[in-house]
XYZ file of C-alpha atoms in Angstrom:
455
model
C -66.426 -94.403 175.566
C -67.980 -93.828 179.459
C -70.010 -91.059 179.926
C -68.603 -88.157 181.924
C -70.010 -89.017 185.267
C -72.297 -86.140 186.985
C -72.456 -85.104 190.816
C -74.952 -86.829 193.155
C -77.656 -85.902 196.004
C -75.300 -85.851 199.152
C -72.242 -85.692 197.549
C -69.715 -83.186 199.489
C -69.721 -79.242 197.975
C -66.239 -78.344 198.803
C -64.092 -81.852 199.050
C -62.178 -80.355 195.453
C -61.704 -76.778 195.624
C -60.503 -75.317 191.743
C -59.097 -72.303 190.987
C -57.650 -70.263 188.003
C -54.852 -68.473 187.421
C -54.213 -66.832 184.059
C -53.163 -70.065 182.230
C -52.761 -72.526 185.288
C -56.079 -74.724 186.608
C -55.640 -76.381 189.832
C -57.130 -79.040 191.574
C -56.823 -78.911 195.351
C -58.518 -81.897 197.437
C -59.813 -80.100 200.009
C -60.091 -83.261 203.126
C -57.784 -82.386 205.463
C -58.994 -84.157 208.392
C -59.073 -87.694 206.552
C -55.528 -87.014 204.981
C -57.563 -86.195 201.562
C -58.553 -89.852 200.720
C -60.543 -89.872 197.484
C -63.863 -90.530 197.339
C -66.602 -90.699 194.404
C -67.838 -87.687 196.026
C -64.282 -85.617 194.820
C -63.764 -87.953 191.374
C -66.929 -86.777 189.986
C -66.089 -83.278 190.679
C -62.472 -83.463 188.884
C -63.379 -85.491 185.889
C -65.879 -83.106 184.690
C -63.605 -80.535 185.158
C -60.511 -82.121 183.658
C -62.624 -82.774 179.854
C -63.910 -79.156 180.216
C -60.285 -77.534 180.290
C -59.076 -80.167 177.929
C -61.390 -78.520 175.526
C -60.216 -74.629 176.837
C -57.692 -72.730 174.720
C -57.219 -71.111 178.170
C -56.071 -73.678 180.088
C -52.232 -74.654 179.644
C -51.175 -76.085 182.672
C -52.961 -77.923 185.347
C -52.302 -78.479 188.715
C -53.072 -81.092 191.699
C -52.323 -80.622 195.223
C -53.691 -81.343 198.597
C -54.709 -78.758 201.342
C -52.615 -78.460 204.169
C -49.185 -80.056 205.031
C -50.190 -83.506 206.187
C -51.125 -85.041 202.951
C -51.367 -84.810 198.987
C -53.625 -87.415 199.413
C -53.543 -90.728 201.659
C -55.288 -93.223 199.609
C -58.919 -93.887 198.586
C -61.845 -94.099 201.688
C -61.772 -97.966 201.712
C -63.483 -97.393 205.239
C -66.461 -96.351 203.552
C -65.417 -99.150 201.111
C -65.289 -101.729 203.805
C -68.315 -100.728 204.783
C -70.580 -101.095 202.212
C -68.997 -104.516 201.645
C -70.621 -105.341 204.795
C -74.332 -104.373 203.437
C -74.294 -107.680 200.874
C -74.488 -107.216 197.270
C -75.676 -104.120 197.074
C -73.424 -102.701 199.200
C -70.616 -104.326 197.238
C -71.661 -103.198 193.852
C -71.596 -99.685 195.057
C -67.600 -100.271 195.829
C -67.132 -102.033 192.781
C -68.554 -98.913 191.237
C -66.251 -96.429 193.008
C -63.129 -98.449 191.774
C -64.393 -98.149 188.348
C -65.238 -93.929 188.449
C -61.534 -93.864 190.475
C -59.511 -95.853 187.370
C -61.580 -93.647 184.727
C -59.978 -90.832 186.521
C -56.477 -92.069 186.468
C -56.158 -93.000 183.073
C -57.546 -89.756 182.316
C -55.041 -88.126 183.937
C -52.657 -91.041 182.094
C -53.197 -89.621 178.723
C -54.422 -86.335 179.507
C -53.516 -84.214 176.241
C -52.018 -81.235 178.597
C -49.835 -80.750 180.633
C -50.220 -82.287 184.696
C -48.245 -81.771 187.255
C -48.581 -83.206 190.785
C -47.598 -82.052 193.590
C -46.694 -84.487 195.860
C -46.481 -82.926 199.383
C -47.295 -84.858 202.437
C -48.393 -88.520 202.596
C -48.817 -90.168 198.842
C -50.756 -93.802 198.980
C -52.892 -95.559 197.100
C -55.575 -93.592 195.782
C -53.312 -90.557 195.587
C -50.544 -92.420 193.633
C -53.547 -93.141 191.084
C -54.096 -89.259 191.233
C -50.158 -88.323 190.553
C -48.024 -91.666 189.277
C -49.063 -91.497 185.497
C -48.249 -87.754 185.197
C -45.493 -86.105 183.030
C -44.809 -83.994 186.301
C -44.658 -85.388 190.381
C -42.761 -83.234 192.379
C -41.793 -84.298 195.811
C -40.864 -82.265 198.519
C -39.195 -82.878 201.913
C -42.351 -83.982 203.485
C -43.232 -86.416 200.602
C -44.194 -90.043 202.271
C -45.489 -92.506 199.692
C -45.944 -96.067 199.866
C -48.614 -98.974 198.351
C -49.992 -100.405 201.135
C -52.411 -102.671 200.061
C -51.378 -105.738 200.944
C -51.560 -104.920 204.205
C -55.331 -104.411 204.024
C -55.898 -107.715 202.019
C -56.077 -105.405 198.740
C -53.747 -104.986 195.803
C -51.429 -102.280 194.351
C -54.015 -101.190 191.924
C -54.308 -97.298 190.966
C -52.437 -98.650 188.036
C -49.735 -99.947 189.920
C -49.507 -102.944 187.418
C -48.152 -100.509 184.958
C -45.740 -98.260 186.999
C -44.382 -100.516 189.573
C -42.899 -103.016 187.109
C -41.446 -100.078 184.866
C -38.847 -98.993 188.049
C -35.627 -100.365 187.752
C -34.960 -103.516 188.580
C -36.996 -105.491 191.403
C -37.878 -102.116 193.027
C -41.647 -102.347 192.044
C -42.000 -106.039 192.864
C -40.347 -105.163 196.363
C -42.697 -102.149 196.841
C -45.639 -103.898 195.901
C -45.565 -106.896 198.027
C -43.910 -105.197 201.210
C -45.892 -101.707 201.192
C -42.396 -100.273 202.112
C -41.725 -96.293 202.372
C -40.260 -94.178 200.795
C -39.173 -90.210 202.152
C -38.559 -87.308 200.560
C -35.965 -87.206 198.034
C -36.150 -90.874 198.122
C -39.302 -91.041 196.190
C -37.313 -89.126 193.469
C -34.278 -91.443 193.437
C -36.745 -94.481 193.112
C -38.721 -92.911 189.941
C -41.641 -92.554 191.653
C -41.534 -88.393 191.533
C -39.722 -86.671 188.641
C -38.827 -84.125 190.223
C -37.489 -82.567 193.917
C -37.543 -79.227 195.389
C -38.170 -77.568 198.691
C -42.135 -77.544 199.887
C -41.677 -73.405 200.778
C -41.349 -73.441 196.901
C -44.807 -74.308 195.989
C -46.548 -71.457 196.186
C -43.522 -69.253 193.971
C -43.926 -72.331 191.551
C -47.218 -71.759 191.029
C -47.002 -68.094 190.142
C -44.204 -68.598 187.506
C -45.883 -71.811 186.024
C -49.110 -69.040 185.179
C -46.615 -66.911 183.312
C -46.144 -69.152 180.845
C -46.901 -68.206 177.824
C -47.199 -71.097 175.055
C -47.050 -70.494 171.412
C -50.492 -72.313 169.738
C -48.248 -74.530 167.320
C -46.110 -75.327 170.238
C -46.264 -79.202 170.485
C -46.977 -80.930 173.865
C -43.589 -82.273 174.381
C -42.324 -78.705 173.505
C -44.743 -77.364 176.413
C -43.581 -80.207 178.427
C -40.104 -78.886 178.009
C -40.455 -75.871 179.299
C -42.517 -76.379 182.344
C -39.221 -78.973 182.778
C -36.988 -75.946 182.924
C -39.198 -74.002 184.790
C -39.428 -76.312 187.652
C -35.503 -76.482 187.823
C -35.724 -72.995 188.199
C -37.022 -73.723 191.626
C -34.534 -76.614 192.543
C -32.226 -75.330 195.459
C -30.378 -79.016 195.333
C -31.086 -81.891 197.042
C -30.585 -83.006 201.018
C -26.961 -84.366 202.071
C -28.421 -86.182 204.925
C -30.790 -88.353 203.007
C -29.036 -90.865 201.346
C -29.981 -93.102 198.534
C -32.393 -95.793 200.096
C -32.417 -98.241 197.073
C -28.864 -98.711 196.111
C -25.203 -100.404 196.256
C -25.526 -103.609 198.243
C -29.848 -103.342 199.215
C -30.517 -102.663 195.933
C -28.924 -105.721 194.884
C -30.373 -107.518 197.839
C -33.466 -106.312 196.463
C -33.165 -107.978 193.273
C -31.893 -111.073 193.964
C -34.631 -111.840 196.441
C -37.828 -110.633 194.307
C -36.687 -111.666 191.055
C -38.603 -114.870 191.373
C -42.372 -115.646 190.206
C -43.787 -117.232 193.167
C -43.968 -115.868 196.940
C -42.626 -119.049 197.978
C -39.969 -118.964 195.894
C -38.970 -114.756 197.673
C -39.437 -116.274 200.408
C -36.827 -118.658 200.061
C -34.251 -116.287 198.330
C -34.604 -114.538 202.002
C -34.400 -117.086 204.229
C -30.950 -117.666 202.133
C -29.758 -114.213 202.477
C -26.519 -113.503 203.828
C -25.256 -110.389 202.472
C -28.345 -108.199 203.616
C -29.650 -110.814 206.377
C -30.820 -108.259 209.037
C -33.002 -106.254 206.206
C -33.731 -110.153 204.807
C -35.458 -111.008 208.610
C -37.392 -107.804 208.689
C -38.434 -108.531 205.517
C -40.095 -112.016 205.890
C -41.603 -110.932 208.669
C -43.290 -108.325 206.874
C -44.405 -110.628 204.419
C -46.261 -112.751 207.347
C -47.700 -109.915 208.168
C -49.669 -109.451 204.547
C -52.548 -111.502 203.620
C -51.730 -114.541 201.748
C -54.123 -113.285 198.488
C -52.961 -110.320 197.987
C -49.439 -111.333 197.895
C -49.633 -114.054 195.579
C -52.443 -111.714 193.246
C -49.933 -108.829 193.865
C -46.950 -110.854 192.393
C -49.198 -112.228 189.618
C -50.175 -108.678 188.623
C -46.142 -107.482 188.634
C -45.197 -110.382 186.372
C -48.413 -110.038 183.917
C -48.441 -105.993 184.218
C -44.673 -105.002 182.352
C -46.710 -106.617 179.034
C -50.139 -104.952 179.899
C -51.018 -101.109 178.353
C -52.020 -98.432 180.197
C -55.400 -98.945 179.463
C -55.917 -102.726 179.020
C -53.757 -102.171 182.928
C -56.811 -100.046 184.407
C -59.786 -102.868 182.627
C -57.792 -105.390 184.224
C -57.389 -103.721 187.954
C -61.543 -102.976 187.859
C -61.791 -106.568 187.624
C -59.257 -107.737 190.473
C -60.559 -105.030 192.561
C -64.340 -105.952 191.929
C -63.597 -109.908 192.890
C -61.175 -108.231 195.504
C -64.687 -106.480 196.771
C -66.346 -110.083 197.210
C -63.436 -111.479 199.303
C -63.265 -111.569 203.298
C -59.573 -110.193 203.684
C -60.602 -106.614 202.087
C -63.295 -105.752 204.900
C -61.173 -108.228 207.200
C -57.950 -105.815 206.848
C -59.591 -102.669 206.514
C -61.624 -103.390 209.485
C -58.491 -104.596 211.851
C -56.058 -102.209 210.248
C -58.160 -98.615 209.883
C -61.397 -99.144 211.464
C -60.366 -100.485 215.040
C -58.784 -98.876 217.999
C -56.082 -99.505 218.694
C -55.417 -101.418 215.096
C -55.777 -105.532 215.491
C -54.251 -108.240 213.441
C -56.229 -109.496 210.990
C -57.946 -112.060 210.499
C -56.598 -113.753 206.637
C -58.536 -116.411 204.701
C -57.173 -118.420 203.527
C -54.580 -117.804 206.387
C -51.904 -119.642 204.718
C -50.108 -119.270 201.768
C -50.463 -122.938 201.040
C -53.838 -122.659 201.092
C -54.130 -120.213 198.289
C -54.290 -121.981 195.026
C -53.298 -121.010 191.214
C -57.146 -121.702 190.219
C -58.388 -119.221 193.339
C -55.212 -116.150 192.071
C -56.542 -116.943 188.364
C -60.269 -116.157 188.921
C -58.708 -112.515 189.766
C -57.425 -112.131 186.332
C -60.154 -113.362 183.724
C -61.893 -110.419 182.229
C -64.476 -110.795 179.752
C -64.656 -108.577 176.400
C -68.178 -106.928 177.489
C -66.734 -107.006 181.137
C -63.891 -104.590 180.202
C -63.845 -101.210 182.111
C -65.308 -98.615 179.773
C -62.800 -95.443 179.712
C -62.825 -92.008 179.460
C -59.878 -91.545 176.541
C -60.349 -93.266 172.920
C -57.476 -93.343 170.928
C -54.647 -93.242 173.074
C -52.657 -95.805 174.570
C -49.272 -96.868 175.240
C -46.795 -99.341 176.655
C -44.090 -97.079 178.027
C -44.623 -93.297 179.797
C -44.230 -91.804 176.688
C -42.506 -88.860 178.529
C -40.757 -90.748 180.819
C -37.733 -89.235 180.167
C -38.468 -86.143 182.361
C -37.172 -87.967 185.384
C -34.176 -88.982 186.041
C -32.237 -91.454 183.900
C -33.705 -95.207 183.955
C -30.971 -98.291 184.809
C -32.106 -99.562 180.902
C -31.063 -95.962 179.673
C -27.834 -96.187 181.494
C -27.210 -99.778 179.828
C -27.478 -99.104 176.984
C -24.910 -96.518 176.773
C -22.721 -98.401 178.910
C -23.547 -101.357 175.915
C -22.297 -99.360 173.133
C -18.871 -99.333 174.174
C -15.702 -96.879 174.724
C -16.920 -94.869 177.878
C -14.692 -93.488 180.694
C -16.939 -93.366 183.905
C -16.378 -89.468 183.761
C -16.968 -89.288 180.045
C -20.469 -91.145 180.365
C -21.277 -88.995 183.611
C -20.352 -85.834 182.108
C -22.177 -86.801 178.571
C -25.394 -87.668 180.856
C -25.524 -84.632 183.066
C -25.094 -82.271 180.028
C -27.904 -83.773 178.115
C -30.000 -83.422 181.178
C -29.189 -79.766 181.689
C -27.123 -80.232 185.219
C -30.907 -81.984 186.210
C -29.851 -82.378 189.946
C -29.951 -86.068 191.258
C -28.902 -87.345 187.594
C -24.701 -87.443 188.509
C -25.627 -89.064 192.264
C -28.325 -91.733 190.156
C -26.189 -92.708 187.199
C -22.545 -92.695 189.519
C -24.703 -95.475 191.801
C -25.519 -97.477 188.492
C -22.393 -98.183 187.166
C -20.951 -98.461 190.567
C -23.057 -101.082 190.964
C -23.689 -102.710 187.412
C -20.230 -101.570 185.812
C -16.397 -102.515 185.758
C -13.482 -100.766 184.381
C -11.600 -102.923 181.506
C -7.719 -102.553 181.259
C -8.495 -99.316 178.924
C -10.341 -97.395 180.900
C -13.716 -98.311 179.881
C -17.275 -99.128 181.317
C -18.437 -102.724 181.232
C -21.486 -103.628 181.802
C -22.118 -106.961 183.926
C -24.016 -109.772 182.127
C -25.071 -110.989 185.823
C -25.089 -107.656 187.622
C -24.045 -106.615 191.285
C -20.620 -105.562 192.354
């Protein structure tokens, strides 16, 4: 197991501000003015503190938030990143290093024995999806913004992205990951990505009743889990009429005919053959011109490979694609034209092509050696599925099966769903688009599910 890393000379005093409150610990990043991007500055600070209150009998709950409204956090510093890449081998090992402290702390926070909730106000990217994704708890608000943007930068959807993105239903991951889409507000609940919506004025009250909580000692983390779960409905004042479902009906299927493929060329294709969604289709490809050729085909590589991978063996394997990623010219090349310069430039790709990319050049980003392997903060714990994944709302798979085991009305399932989830608002609007979209009605009444889906 890693050692618990320790703060450095020159490392900021007050980027992490903690607090207590009776049985509640929180975490607030504390960098306003660069959205709250992570640094190894603020992940040394947090991890010490996250093994100390694993060890506290006083610590039940724990928080994460960002200060102010803009941002829960905005992604890791890769300017500072970019930089150092710039200063030769030295200056590359010293990123290579800050991935490694930055995926100890997310699968820390992965299989973190209490319960973590993550409060997802503002902008969510990158290094802040790391921070939040892998939780039992994310709870968006009306100013949630998240989005992977890596490929944009000539990086990958790391932060564990390889685990999370290819567990959303359907295509949805592959689609975020390549195309760095966005998604607002309640949307990021209807995707998966938070577990939970309420209003952002509700934080604060949220807070305050979460530190009444009082736990019995025998009382079992999913029974603790349960009851923050009620809790935060408490605090649920229903979700926005004028925000409709992003990722559904005819898109969603779009969606999942186009990125069901294993090869970029082979999406690309699918969208140059689009008719049905052909004005989304054209946006689309030219997005994907837009990317650099690498981290699309890596990206794709990593979504295919990453449904099989575990949470952990999913962190060893990012280190390594983001330390080759850190000897590559399209990292500092996007960072540079995307962040860095005023006004923002078009980068520079190489290769520029995606011809040019070859299956040997995407496989050297995926062979780890045994004594290369990440060394982790956790032992003992891993997993291939959120193990309390049911806390959000019901999964397509879920909805399937149900569907699969035969002699349910579309009220009868809905009304069946809804009750076992406690009225959970968003699960009637989530599981009415499913079998609107995956789902006929046979001559008695009943739901059937489509062996090739889409209405």
């Amino acid at each position: 197991m890693a050692n618990i890393p320790k703060e450095e000379p020159g490392d900021e005093p007050d980027d992490v501000l903690f607090n207590s409150l009776y049985g509640v610990r929180t975490i607030e990043l504390n960098r306003p003015k660069k959205l709250n991007s992570l640094n190894g500055s603020m992940a040394r600070k947090i991890i010490p503190r996250l093994k100390e209150w694993e060890k506290s009998q006083l610590a039940s709950v724990i928080i994460m938030a960002g200060t102010g409204e803009k941002a829960f956090c905005a992604g890791g510093d890769v300017a500072a990143l970019a930089q150092y890449n710039t200063e030769g081998t030295a200056g590359q090992a010293r990123s290579k290093a800050y991935f490694g402290l930055e995926y100890q702390l997310d699968h820390l926070i992965a299989t973190y024995p209490k319960p973590y909730i993550a409060y997802l106000d503002g902008i969510t990217m990158g290094g802040g999806v790391g921070l939040s994704v892998h939780a039992p708890f994310r709870i968006a608000t009306e100013r949630t913004m998240f989005a992977m943007p890596e490929t944009t930068i000539g990086f990958f959807p790391d932060v564990g992205g390889s685990f999370f993105l290819p567990r959303l239903d359907g295509e949805i991951g592959t689609y975020l990951a390549l195309t760095s889409e966005r998604l607002k507000g309640v949307n990021a609940f209807y995707a998966g990505i938070a577990t939970h919506y309420i209003d952002s004025s509700s934080l604060g009250a949220l807070t305050a009743r979460l530190a009444e909580l009082v736990f019995k000692d025998y009382a079992s983390l999913s029974d603790r889990l349960t009851i923050i779960d009620r809790t935060i409905e408490e605090f649920s004042t229903g979700l926005p009429h004028d925000e409709p479902m992003l990722l559904a009906g005819e898109l969603r299927m779009a969606i999942d005919r186009c990125f069901k493929h294993s090869s970029i060329e082979a999406i690309i294709k699918a969208l140059e053959s689009e008719k049905a969604q052909s004005e989304w289709a054209t946006r689309t490809l030219q997005t994907l011109s837009e990317r650099s050729p690498t981290s699309l085909k890596v990206a794709l590589r990593q979504m295919r490979l990453g449904e099989r991978w575990s949470i952990s063996e999913t962190f060893q394997r990012e280190n390594h694609i983001a330390s080759h990623f850190m000897t590559h010219p399209d990292f500092v090349n996007g960072v540079t034209a995307r962040l860095i310069s005023k006004p923002p430039q078009t980068p520079t790709w190489t290769p520029a092509t995606l011809d040019q990319v070859t299956d040997k050049d995407i496989d050297a980003f995926f062979k780890v050696e045994g004594s290369d392997r990440l060394q982790l903060l956790t032992e003992g714990v891993d997993y291939k599925e959120y193990p309390f994944g049911y806390l959000g709302l019901p999964t397509e798979r879920v909805v399937e099966l149900l569907v699969r085991r035969g002699g349910m009305t579309t009220e009868g399932l809905l009304d069946s769903i809804v009750r076992r989830r406690n009225g959970k608002p968003g699960v009637r609007e989530r599981v009415e688009e499913i079998l609107h979209r995956m789902c006929v009605v046979d001559g008695r009444g009943e739901l059937v599910w489509r062996e090739e889906g889409g209405m």
